[in-house]
Amino acid sequence: MSGPLRVAVVGSGPAGFYAAGALLDAEASVEVDMIERLPTPWGLVRLGVAPDHPKLKTVSRAFERIALKPGFRFFGNVEVGRDLSHGDLTRLYDAVIYAFGAQTDRRLGIPGEDLPGSWSATELVAWYNGHPDFQELEFDLNVERAVVIGNGNVALDVARMLALTPEELAPTDTTDPAIEAIGTSTIKDIVVVGRRGPAQASWTTQELKELGELAGADVVVDPAELDLDPASEASLEGDTNARRNMEVLRDFAAREPTGKPVTLRLRFLASPIAIHGDERVGSIELVRNRLEEQDGSLVAVPTDEREKLECGLVFRSVGYRGVGLPELPFEEGRGTIRNELGRVVDTDGNHVAQSYCAGWIKRGPTGIIGTNKKDATETVAQLLDDVHEGRLSHREEVTADAVEALLAERVVRAVMYPGWTSIDEHERASGERLGRPRVKLRTWDELLEAAERVAAERA
Ligand code: NAP
């Protein structure tokens, strides 16, 4: 190989950074251009992880170290599918790793889902975290009750964030409008509804436990809902997380409410079948479920029992969903790029030349941040194996300048790494004055201006 292998990594969340890190640590000589649609890197670490979980966000330090490695470049504000196509990337690079995550969310498919006041959890999360595409949304939190559908960690994030007191919000990097709206909200009752039982909830125990430590909310669980059917009871045997969750839930169920202003209620074995309201959400209709064993797993089956719960807000938190690129094979059912261990493959299992994927767009929206390290390393191992076996090599015409020339020709205002560090420094400095980790810039204009100001000063 005459020059370094040039690889584009599309997406700058954990999977993208771990892929870049593995490539730059490889014995082979590799250069990485990370291409990101937003002017800011870190994906869900910046824009998904709840602002009251600052420790989880410290993983960004590892990403900063990767960005400093020789051979790394960042191209923010460059969207694949708009500014560059898959064809451009395979022409400009020797290989491409797609790591752009899951761009949308799953729907419930029930009447009333689009009424004002019915939101996806991902919209709320993106809003309170300062995602520039979601700042125009207007969440009216002046209602009595909010219902969160789903029993995953995102549902817990949403329920917890809505329950935080102004004092709990103050030291976080939640955006100012979200601090104001949550701090002055009139929500008294937050109900988290799972379609299956407590033993099937996908929360991690640490996240569940935190609900019991909120300053302004009592967590309430009906002890009767913790009586498990024999199959659920048996399933605890080999499932440490579920067993620990049950212990925490039993502790919650044994507690007496202490009169905190908000009640956070965990409910099980109920599915939404309709959201009602004239002009906006007024109530949600739930059907009681029972569990039935089907193909080795316990599934929720509706009974005849129904219930109407008055509420002013509904957040569906039933999982993210990947969106593909037109030129790449996609598995609709799973919402993932078709792949084998990260090699993109067509329906016959043949490798789509130069193409790889990592993270949620490879395996679906599961796992914690660290899961992406193993996932991305697996993908990079396939890529390096292709290099080793002579199936992938550097082409002379692939140069570092070519992408910059093409972006200039297409008048794309790419934000390079110094542009991002100038956003970062600005946000941290604003935060420091207030005892917060950062005050986020929230609009495209603010972000691009901050990036370009310093770029101009340094030029
Ligand atoms: P998730 O863990 O897959 O949870 C989705 C939930 O939605 C499940 O309870 C699922 O129930 C339920 N659901 C799916 N379809 C439904 C329907 N039609 N009606 C009612 N309920 C439905 O996904 P997530 O909460 O979006 O989280 C995504 C990933 O990010 C997870 O791996 C999570 O652990 C991770 N995450 C981690 C943290 C953290 O570590 N602090 C924070 C946030 C997210 P079934 O089980 O019955 O399908």
Short mmCIF file of N, CA, C and O and ligand atoms in Angstrom, two decimals, residues 44 48-50 53 56 106-109 121-122 149-157 160 193-197 200-204 207 210 270-272 289 298-300 317-320 360 363 365-369 371, ligand 1:
data_model
loop_
_atom_site.label_atom_id
_atom_site.label_comp_id
_atom_site.label_asym_id
_atom_site.label_seq_id
_atom_site.Cartn_x
_atom_site.Cartn_y
_atom_site.Cartn_z
N LEU A 44 -25.33 11.07 20.87
CA LEU A 44 -26.23 11.02 22.02
C LEU A 44 -25.52 11.33 23.35
O LEU A 44 -26.19 11.55 24.35
N GLY A 48 -28.37 13.12 23.94
CA GLY A 48 -29.31 12.09 24.39
C GLY A 48 -29.20 11.81 25.88
O GLY A 48 -30.19 11.79 26.60
N VAL A 49 -27.98 11.62 26.35
CA VAL A 49 -27.77 11.33 27.79
C VAL A 49 -28.41 12.45 28.62
O VAL A 49 -28.25 13.63 28.31
N ALA A 50 -29.14 12.06 29.65
CA ALA A 50 -29.86 13.05 30.45
C ALA A 50 -28.89 14.02 31.10
O ALA A 50 -27.84 13.60 31.61
N HIS A 53 -27.15 13.41 34.37
CA HIS A 53 -26.22 12.29 34.43
C HIS A 53 -24.84 12.73 33.93
O HIS A 53 -24.33 12.17 32.95
N LEU A 56 -22.01 10.13 33.06
CA LEU A 56 -22.09 9.39 31.79
C LEU A 56 -21.48 10.21 30.65
O LEU A 56 -20.94 9.66 29.71
N ARG A 106 -39.81 4.79 17.20
CA ARG A 106 -40.92 3.89 16.85
C ARG A 106 -42.24 4.52 17.27
O ARG A 106 -42.30 5.27 18.23
N ARG A 107 -43.28 4.19 16.52
CA ARG A 107 -44.60 4.75 16.82
C ARG A 107 -45.48 3.69 17.45
O ARG A 107 -45.21 2.49 17.36
N LEU A 108 -46.57 4.16 18.08
CA LEU A 108 -47.50 3.22 18.71
C LEU A 108 -48.53 2.71 17.70
O LEU A 108 -49.05 1.61 17.85
N GLY A 109 -48.84 3.54 16.71
CA GLY A 109 -49.84 3.15 15.72
C GLY A 109 -51.25 3.09 16.31
O GLY A 109 -52.01 2.17 16.00
N ALA A 121 -40.70 10.52 23.10
CA ALA A 121 -39.71 10.83 24.13
C ALA A 121 -38.47 11.45 23.50
O ALA A 121 -37.85 12.36 24.06
N THR A 122 -38.13 10.98 22.31
CA THR A 122 -36.90 11.47 21.67
C THR A 122 -36.99 12.97 21.37
O THR A 122 -35.99 13.67 21.40
N ILE A 149 -45.07 6.10 27.99
CA ILE A 149 -45.30 4.71 27.55
C ILE A 149 -43.96 4.05 27.26
O ILE A 149 -43.19 4.53 26.43
N GLY A 150 -43.71 2.91 27.91
CA GLY A 150 -42.47 2.17 27.67
C GLY A 150 -41.73 1.94 28.97
O GLY A 150 -41.85 2.73 29.92
N ASN A 151 -41.00 0.84 29.04
CA ASN A 151 -40.27 0.49 30.26
C ASN A 151 -38.77 0.36 30.02
O ASN A 151 -38.12 -0.57 30.49
N GLY A 152 -38.23 1.29 29.23
CA GLY A 152 -36.78 1.31 29.00
C GLY A 152 -36.14 2.48 29.73
O GLY A 152 -36.82 3.27 30.39
N ASN A 153 -34.82 2.62 29.60
CA ASN A 153 -34.10 3.70 30.29
C ASN A 153 -34.51 5.08 29.79
O ASN A 153 -34.48 6.06 30.54
N VAL A 154 -34.89 5.19 28.51
CA VAL A 154 -35.30 6.50 28.01
C VAL A 154 -36.59 6.93 28.72
O VAL A 154 -36.74 8.10 29.11
N ALA A 155 -37.51 6.00 28.93
CA ALA A 155 -38.75 6.33 29.65
C ALA A 155 -38.41 6.84 31.05
O ALA A 155 -39.01 7.81 31.53
N LEU A 156 -37.45 6.21 31.70
CA LEU A 156 -37.06 6.67 33.05
C LEU A 156 -36.40 8.04 32.99
O LEU A 156 -36.65 8.88 33.87
N ASP A 157 -35.57 8.28 31.97
CA ASP A 157 -34.95 9.61 31.82
C ASP A 157 -36.04 10.68 31.73
O ASP A 157 -35.96 11.72 32.37
N ARG A 160 -38.00 11.10 35.01
CA ARG A 160 -37.16 11.74 36.03
C ARG A 160 -36.93 13.21 35.71
O ARG A 160 -37.07 14.07 36.57
N VAL A 193 -45.85 3.57 32.02
CA VAL A 193 -46.67 2.38 31.76
C VAL A 193 -45.89 1.37 30.92
O VAL A 193 -45.46 1.68 29.80
N GLY A 194 -45.75 0.15 31.43
CA GLY A 194 -45.07 -0.91 30.69
C GLY A 194 -46.09 -1.91 30.14
O GLY A 194 -47.07 -2.22 30.83
N ARG A 195 -45.87 -2.38 28.92
CA ARG A 195 -46.87 -3.32 28.38
C ARG A 195 -46.71 -4.71 28.97
O ARG A 195 -47.66 -5.49 28.99
N ARG A 196 -45.48 -5.04 29.45
CA ARG A 196 -45.30 -6.34 30.10
C ARG A 196 -45.09 -6.12 31.60
O ARG A 196 -45.35 -5.05 32.12
N GLY A 197 -44.64 -7.13 32.29
CA GLY A 197 -44.56 -7.05 33.75
C GLY A 197 -43.26 -6.45 34.24
O GLY A 197 -42.36 -6.13 33.44
N GLN A 200 -39.94 -7.93 33.12
CA GLN A 200 -39.53 -7.80 31.71
C GLN A 200 -39.06 -6.38 31.38
O GLN A 200 -38.69 -6.11 30.23
N ALA A 201 -39.10 -5.48 32.34
CA ALA A 201 -38.69 -4.10 32.05
C ALA A 201 -37.22 -4.09 31.63
O ALA A 201 -36.42 -4.86 32.16
N SER A 202 -36.87 -3.22 30.68
CA SER A 202 -35.48 -3.24 30.20
C SER A 202 -34.62 -2.17 30.89
O SER A 202 -33.49 -1.92 30.48
N TRP A 203 -35.11 -1.53 31.96
CA TRP A 203 -34.29 -0.57 32.69
C TRP A 203 -33.05 -1.24 33.27
O TRP A 203 -33.10 -2.40 33.64
N THR A 204 -32.02 -0.43 33.46
CA THR A 204 -30.90 -0.92 34.27
C THR A 204 -31.17 -0.49 35.72
O THR A 204 -31.81 0.54 35.97
N GLU A 207 -30.48 3.06 37.10
CA GLU A 207 -31.40 4.10 36.63
C GLU A 207 -32.73 4.00 37.39
O GLU A 207 -33.34 5.01 37.73
N GLU A 210 -32.53 5.44 41.01
CA GLU A 210 -32.51 6.90 41.11
C GLU A 210 -33.89 7.50 41.30
O GLU A 210 -34.01 8.59 41.85
N ALA A 270 -50.01 -3.03 30.89
CA ALA A 270 -51.04 -2.20 30.28
C ALA A 270 -50.49 -1.59 29.00
O ALA A 270 -49.33 -1.15 28.96
N SER A 271 -51.32 -1.58 27.95
CA SER A 271 -50.91 -1.00 26.66
C SER A 271 -51.88 0.11 26.28
O SER A 271 -53.08 -0.03 26.49
N PRO A 272 -51.36 1.19 25.67
CA PRO A 272 -52.27 2.22 25.19
C PRO A 272 -53.00 1.74 23.95
O PRO A 272 -52.38 1.10 23.08
N ASN A 289 -53.11 -6.13 30.08
CA ASN A 289 -52.51 -7.27 29.38
C ASN A 289 -52.28 -8.43 30.34
O ASN A 289 -52.21 -8.25 31.56
N LEU A 298 -41.91 -14.17 26.74
CA LEU A 298 -43.20 -13.80 27.32
C LEU A 298 -43.72 -12.55 26.62
O LEU A 298 -43.06 -11.51 26.67
N VAL A 299 -44.87 -12.66 25.98
CA VAL A 299 -45.40 -11.50 25.25
C VAL A 299 -46.68 -11.00 25.91
O VAL A 299 -47.37 -11.75 26.61
N ALA A 300 -46.98 -9.71 25.69
CA ALA A 300 -48.18 -9.10 26.26
C ALA A 300 -49.38 -9.41 25.37
O ALA A 300 -49.33 -9.18 24.15
N SER A 317 -42.24 6.20 24.53
CA SER A 317 -40.81 5.91 24.68
C SER A 317 -40.62 4.43 24.41
O SER A 317 -40.31 3.65 25.30
N VAL A 318 -40.90 4.06 23.16
CA VAL A 318 -40.95 2.64 22.82
C VAL A 318 -39.81 2.26 21.86
O VAL A 318 -39.91 1.29 21.12
N GLY A 319 -38.74 3.02 21.91
CA GLY A 319 -37.55 2.65 21.16
C GLY A 319 -37.26 3.59 20.00
O GLY A 319 -38.16 4.22 19.45
N TYR A 320 -35.98 3.69 19.67
CA TYR A 320 -35.54 4.45 18.50
C TYR A 320 -35.69 3.57 17.26
O TYR A 320 -35.93 2.37 17.37
N TRP A 360 -25.71 1.67 16.48
CA TRP A 360 -27.15 1.38 16.39
C TRP A 360 -27.62 1.09 14.96
O TRP A 360 -28.53 0.32 14.76
N ARG A 363 -26.60 -2.69 14.70
CA ARG A 363 -27.21 -3.74 15.53
C ARG A 363 -28.59 -3.41 16.06
O ARG A 363 -29.25 -4.23 16.68
N PRO A 365 -31.15 -0.23 18.16
CA PRO A 365 -30.97 0.73 19.26
C PRO A 365 -30.96 0.08 20.64
O PRO A 365 -31.89 0.24 21.43
N THR A 366 -29.91 -0.66 20.92
CA THR A 366 -29.81 -1.34 22.22
C THR A 366 -28.44 -1.13 22.83
O THR A 366 -27.49 -0.76 22.14
N GLY A 367 -28.35 -1.39 24.12
CA GLY A 367 -27.05 -1.36 24.81
C GLY A 367 -26.72 0.02 25.36
O GLY A 367 -27.40 1.00 25.07
N ILE A 368 -25.67 0.05 26.17
CA ILE A 368 -25.23 1.30 26.78
C ILE A 368 -24.06 1.85 25.96
O ILE A 368 -23.63 1.23 24.99
N ILE A 369 -23.53 3.00 26.37
CA ILE A 369 -22.49 3.67 25.56
C ILE A 369 -21.33 2.71 25.28
O ILE A 369 -20.88 2.57 24.14
N THR A 371 -21.19 -0.41 25.04
CA THR A 371 -21.49 -1.51 24.10
C THR A 371 -20.93 -1.18 22.71
O THR A 371 -20.54 -2.06 21.95
P1 NAP B 1 -35.63 -0.07 25.17
O1 NAP B 1 -34.77 -0.39 26.32
O2 NAP B 1 -35.63 -1.00 24.01
O3 NAP B 1 -37.12 0.08 25.74
C1 NAP B 1 -38.22 0.20 24.90
C2 NAP B 1 -39.46 -0.09 25.73
O4 NAP B 1 -40.59 0.15 24.90
C3 NAP B 1 -39.57 -1.52 26.22
O5 NAP B 1 -40.08 -1.51 27.53
C4 NAP B 1 -40.61 -2.12 25.24
O6 NAP B 1 -41.35 -3.16 25.79
C5 NAP B 1 -41.48 -0.92 25.02
N1 NAP B 1 -42.32 -1.02 23.83
C6 NAP B 1 -41.93 -1.29 22.56
N2 NAP B 1 -43.00 -1.25 21.73
C7 NAP B 1 -44.06 -0.95 22.50
C8 NAP B 1 -45.45 -0.78 22.23
N3 NAP B 1 -45.92 -0.87 20.99
N4 NAP B 1 -46.27 -0.50 23.26
C9 NAP B 1 -45.81 -0.39 24.52
N5 NAP B 1 -44.50 -0.53 24.84
C10 NAP B 1 -43.64 -0.82 23.83
O7 NAP B 1 -35.29 1.35 24.51
P2 NAP B 1 -35.01 2.81 25.07
O8 NAP B 1 -35.57 3.05 26.41
O9 NAP B 1 -35.42 3.68 23.94
O10 NAP B 1 -33.42 2.85 25.18
C11 NAP B 1 -32.58 2.61 24.04
C12 NAP B 1 -31.22 2.10 24.53
O11 NAP B 1 -30.50 3.17 25.14
C13 NAP B 1 -31.33 1.01 25.56
O12 NAP B 1 -30.35 0.06 25.35
C14 NAP B 1 -31.11 1.76 26.87
O13 NAP B 1 -30.61 0.96 27.92
C15 NAP B 1 -30.08 2.80 26.43
N6 NAP B 1 -30.13 3.94 27.36
C16 NAP B 1 -29.31 3.88 28.45
C17 NAP B 1 -29.36 4.90 29.39
C18 NAP B 1 -28.46 4.82 30.59
O14 NAP B 1 -27.60 3.96 30.66
N7 NAP B 1 -28.62 5.69 31.55
C19 NAP B 1 -30.24 5.96 29.24
C20 NAP B 1 -31.07 5.99 28.12
C21 NAP B 1 -31.01 4.95 27.19
P3 NAP B 1 -41.03 -4.71 25.45
O15 NAP B 1 -39.86 -5.06 26.31
O16 NAP B 1 -42.28 -5.39 25.82
O17 NAP B 1 -40.71 -4.77 23.98
#
